[in-house]
Tab-separated table of C-alpha atoms in Angstrom:
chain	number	residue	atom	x	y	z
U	1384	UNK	CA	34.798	-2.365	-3.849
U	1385	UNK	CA	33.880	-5.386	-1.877
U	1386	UNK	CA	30.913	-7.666	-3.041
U	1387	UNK	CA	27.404	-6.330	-1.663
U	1388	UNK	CA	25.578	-9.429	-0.426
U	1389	UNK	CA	21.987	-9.991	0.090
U	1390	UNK	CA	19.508	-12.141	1.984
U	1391	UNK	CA	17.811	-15.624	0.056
U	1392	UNK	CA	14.683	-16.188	1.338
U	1393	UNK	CA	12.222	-19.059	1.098
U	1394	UNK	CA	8.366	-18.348	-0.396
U	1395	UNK	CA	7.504	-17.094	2.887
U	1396	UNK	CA	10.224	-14.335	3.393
U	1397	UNK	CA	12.484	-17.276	6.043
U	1398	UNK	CA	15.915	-16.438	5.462
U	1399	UNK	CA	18.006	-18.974	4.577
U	1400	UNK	CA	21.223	-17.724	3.675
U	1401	UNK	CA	22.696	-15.254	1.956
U	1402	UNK	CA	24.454	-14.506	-2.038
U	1403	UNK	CA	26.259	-12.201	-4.114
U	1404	UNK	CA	23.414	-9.498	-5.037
U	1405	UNK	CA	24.502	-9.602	-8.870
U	1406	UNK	CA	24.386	-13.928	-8.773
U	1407	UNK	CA	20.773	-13.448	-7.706
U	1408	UNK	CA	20.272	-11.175	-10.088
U	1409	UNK	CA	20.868	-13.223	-13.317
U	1410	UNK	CA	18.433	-14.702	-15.854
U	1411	UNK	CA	16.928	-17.309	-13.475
U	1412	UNK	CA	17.639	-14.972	-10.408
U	1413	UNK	CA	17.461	-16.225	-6.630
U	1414	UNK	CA	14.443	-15.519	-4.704
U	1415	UNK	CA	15.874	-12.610	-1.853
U	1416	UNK	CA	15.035	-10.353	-0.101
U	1417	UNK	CA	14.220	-6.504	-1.056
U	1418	UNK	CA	12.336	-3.240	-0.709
U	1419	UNK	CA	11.007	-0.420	-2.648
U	1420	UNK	CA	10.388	3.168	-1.480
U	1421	UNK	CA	7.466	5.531	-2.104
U	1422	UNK	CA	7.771	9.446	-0.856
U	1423	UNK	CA	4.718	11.598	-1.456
U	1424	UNK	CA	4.061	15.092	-0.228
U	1425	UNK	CA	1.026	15.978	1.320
U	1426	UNK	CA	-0.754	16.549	-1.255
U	1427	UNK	CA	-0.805	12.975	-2.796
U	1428	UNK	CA	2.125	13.710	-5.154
U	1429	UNK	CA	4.815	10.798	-5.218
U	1430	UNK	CA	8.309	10.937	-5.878
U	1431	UNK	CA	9.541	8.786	-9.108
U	1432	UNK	CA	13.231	8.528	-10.307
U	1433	UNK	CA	14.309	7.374	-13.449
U	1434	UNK	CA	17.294	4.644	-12.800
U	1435	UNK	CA	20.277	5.478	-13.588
U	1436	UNK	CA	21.861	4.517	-17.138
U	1437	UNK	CA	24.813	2.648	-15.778
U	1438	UNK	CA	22.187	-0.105	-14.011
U	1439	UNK	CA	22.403	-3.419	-15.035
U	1440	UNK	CA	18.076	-4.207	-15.003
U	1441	UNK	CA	15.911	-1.703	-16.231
U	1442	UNK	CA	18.567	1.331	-17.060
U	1443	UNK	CA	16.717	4.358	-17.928
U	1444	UNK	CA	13.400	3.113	-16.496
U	1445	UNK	CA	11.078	4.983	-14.192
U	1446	UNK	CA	10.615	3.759	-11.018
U	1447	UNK	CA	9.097	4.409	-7.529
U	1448	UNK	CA	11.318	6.855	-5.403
U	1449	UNK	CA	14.124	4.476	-4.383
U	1450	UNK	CA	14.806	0.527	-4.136
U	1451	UNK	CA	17.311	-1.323	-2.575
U	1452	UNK	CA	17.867	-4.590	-0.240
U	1453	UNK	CA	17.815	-5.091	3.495
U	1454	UNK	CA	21.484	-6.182	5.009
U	1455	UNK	CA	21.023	-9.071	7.156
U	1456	UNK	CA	21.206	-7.127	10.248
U	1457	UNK	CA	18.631	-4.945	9.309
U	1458	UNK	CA	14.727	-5.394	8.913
U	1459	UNK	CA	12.990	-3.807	5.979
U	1460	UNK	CA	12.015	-0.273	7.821
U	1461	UNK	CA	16.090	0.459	8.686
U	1462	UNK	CA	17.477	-0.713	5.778
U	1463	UNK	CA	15.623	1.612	3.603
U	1464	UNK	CA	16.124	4.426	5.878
U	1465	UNK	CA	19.542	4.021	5.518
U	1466	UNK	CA	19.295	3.915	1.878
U	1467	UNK	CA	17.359	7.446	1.330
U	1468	UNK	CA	20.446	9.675	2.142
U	1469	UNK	CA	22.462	7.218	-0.212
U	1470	UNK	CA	19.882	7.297	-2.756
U	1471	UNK	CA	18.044	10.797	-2.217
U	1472	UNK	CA	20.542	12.777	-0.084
U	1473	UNK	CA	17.916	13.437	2.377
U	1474	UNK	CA	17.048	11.968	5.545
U	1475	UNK	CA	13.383	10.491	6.904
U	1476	UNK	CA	11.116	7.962	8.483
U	1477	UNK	CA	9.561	5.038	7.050
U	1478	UNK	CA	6.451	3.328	7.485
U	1479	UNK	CA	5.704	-0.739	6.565
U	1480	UNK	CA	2.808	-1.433	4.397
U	1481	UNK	CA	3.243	-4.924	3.028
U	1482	UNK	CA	5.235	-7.100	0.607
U	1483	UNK	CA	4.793	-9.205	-2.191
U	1484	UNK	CA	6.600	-11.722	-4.356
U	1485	UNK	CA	7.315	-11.445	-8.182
U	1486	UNK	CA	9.624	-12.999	-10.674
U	1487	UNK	CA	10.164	-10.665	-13.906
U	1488	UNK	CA	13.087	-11.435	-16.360
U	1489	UNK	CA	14.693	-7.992	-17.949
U	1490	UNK	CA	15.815	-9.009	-21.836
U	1491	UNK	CA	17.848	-11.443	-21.552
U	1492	UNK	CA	20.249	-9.663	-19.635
U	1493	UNK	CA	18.898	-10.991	-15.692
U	1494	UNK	CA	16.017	-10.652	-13.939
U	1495	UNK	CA	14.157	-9.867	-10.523
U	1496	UNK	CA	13.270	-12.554	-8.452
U	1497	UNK	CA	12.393	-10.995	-4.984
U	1498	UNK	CA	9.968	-10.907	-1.563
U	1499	UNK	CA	9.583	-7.030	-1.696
U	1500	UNK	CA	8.940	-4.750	1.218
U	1501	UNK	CA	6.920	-1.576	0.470
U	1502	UNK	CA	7.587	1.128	2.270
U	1503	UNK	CA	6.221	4.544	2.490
U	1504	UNK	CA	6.991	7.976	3.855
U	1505	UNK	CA	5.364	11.612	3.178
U	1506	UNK	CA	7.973	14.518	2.944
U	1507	UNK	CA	7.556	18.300	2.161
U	1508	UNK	CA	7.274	19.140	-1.243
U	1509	UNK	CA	9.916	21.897	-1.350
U	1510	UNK	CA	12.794	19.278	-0.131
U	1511	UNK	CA	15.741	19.253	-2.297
U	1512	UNK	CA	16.410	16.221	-3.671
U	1513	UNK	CA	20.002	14.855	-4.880
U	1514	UNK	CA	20.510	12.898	-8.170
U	1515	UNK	CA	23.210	10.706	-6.786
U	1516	UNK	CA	24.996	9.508	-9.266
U	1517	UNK	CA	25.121	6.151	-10.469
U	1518	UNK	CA	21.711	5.894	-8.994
U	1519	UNK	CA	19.180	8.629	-10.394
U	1520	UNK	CA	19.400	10.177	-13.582
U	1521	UNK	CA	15.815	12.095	-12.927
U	1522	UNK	CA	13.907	13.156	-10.818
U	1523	UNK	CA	9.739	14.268	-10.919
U	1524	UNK	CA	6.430	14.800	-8.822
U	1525	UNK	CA	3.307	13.052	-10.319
U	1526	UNK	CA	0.168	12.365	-9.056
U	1527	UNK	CA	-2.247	9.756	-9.485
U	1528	UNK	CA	-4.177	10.253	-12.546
U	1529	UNK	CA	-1.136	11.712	-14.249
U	1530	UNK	CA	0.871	8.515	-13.601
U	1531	UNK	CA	-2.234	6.144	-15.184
U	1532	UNK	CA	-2.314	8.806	-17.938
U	1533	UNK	CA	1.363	8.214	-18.547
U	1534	UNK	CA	1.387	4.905	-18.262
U	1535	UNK	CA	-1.509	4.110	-20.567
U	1536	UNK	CA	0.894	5.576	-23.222
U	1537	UNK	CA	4.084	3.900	-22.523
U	1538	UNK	CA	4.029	0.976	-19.780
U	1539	UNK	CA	6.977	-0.630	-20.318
U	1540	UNK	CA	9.272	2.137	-19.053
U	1541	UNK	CA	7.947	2.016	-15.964
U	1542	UNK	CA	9.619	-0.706	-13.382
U	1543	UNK	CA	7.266	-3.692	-12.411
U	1544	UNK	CA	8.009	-3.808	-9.129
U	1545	UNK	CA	6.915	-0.078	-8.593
U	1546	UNK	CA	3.304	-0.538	-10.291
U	1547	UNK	CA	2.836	-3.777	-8.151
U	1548	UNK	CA	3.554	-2.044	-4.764
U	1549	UNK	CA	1.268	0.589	-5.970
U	1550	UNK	CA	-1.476	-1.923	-7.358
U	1551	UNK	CA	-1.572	-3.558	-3.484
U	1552	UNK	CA	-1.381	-0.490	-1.358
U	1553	UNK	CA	-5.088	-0.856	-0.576
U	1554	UNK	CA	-4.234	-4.271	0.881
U	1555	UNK	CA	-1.689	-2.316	3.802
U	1556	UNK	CA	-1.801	-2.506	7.579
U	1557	UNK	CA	-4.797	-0.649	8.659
U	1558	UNK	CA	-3.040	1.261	10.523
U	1559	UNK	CA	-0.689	2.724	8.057
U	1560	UNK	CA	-3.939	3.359	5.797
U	1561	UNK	CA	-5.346	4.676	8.533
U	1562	UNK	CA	-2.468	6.714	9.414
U	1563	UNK	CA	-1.644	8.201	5.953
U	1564	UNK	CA	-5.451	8.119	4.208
U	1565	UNK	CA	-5.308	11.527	3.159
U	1566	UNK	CA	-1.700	11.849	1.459
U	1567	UNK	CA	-3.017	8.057	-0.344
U	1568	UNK	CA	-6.532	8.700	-1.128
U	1569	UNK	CA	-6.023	9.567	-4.211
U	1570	UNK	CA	-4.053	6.297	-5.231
U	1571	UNK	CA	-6.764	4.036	-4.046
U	1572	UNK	CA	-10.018	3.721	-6.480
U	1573	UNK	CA	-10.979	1.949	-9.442
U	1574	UNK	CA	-9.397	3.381	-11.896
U	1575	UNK	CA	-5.721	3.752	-10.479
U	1576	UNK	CA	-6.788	-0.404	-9.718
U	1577	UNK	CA	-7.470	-0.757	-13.406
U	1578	UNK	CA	-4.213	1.463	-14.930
U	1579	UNK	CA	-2.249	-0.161	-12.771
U	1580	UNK	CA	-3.252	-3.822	-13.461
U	1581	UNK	CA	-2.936	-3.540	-17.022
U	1582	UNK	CA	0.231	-1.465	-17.405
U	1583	UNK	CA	1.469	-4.908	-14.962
U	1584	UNK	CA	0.592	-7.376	-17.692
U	1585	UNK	CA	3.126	-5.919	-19.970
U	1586	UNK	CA	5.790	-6.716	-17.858
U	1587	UNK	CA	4.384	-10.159	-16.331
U	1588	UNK	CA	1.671	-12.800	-15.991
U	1589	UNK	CA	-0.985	-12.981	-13.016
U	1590	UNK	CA	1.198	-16.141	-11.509
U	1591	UNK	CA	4.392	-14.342	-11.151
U	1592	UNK	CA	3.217	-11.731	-8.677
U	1593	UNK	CA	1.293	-12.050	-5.362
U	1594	UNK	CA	0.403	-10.348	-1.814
U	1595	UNK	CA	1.954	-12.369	1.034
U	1596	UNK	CA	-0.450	-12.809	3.683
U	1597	UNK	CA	1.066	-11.675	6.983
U	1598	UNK	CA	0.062	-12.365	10.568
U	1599	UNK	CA	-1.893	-9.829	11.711
């Protein structure tokens, strides 16, 4: 199986070359290039998965519906769509909402160290989807309130970078808020704000996670 390689980037999301995905993904990590996926229905209902066992960071965690990383050919929007049959088994479009930078270590087995795209689509909530293996060990539907119920409880099995791409949805392109405010309304008060900011801290300080502005 040939060595997957991603994209190093610079604080500002400049490429500047490119690495083996597992060197950047070691205690002190590389700062690259990734995304991560959220699928709701139309109801406001959002796909999580729970990672698959065999991962190296964060086996057995919950996350948003899928992550991956760009190729350098591809720009954040195709690279995940090529990823949701690979990860999901389905096919779909993707929407851009913004991306932020965050450094989290995982034990002391690696860490994450990445510029991350969020992405966003809306699907039907009868579509079957595939536990690929190696990938997804679970999958569920939960809304809102149920996720800051859940992770009031137990915030640590939840991955960072999925409550941090959650936490700055608010912060999107208008237009994509604009575009989607009904499936997302329910995501974007105080007290999803609140759950989500303090189920963060348990995974990493204030200073290792930001918003990067974007020209507008």
């Amino acid at each position: 199986m040939p060595e997957e390689f991603v994209i190093l980037v610079d604080e500002n999301d400049n490429p500047i070359g490119l690495e083996e995905k597992v060197k950047c993904h070691l205690p002190n990590g590389k700062l690259h290039r990734a995304f991560t996926a959220l699928l709701f229905d139309e109801d406001g209902r959002l796909v999580l998965t729970k990672r698959a066992k065999e991962k190296m960071l964060w086996p057995g965690d919950w996350d948003g519906t899928f992550a991956s990383h760009p190729r350098e050919s591809e720009g954040y929007v195709s690279s995940g769509e090529r990823r949701m049959p690979e990860e999901l088994g389905i096919n779909g479009k993707l929407d851009y909402f913004h991306k932020f930078e965050y450094h989290v270590p995982y034990k002391d087995v690696g860490s994450e160290n990445e510029i991350c795209g969020t992405l966003v689509g809306v699907i039907d909530k009868n579509t079957k989807l595939k536990e690929i293996e190696g990938e997804i060990d679970e999958i569920k539907w939960i809304s809102a309130k149920e996720l800051i119920k859940e992770i009031k409880i137990n915030p640590e099995i939840y991955c960072p970078w999925m409550l941090i791409a959650l936490e700055f949805l608010d912060k999107s392109d208008k237009d994509m808020l604009k575009k989607h405010e009904n499936v997302l309304s329910t995501w974007i008060n105080t007290e999803i704000h609140e759950g989500l900011q303090e189920a963060i801290k348990t995974h990493l300080p204030k200073e290792k996670w930001r918003l990067l502005d974007e020209e507008k």
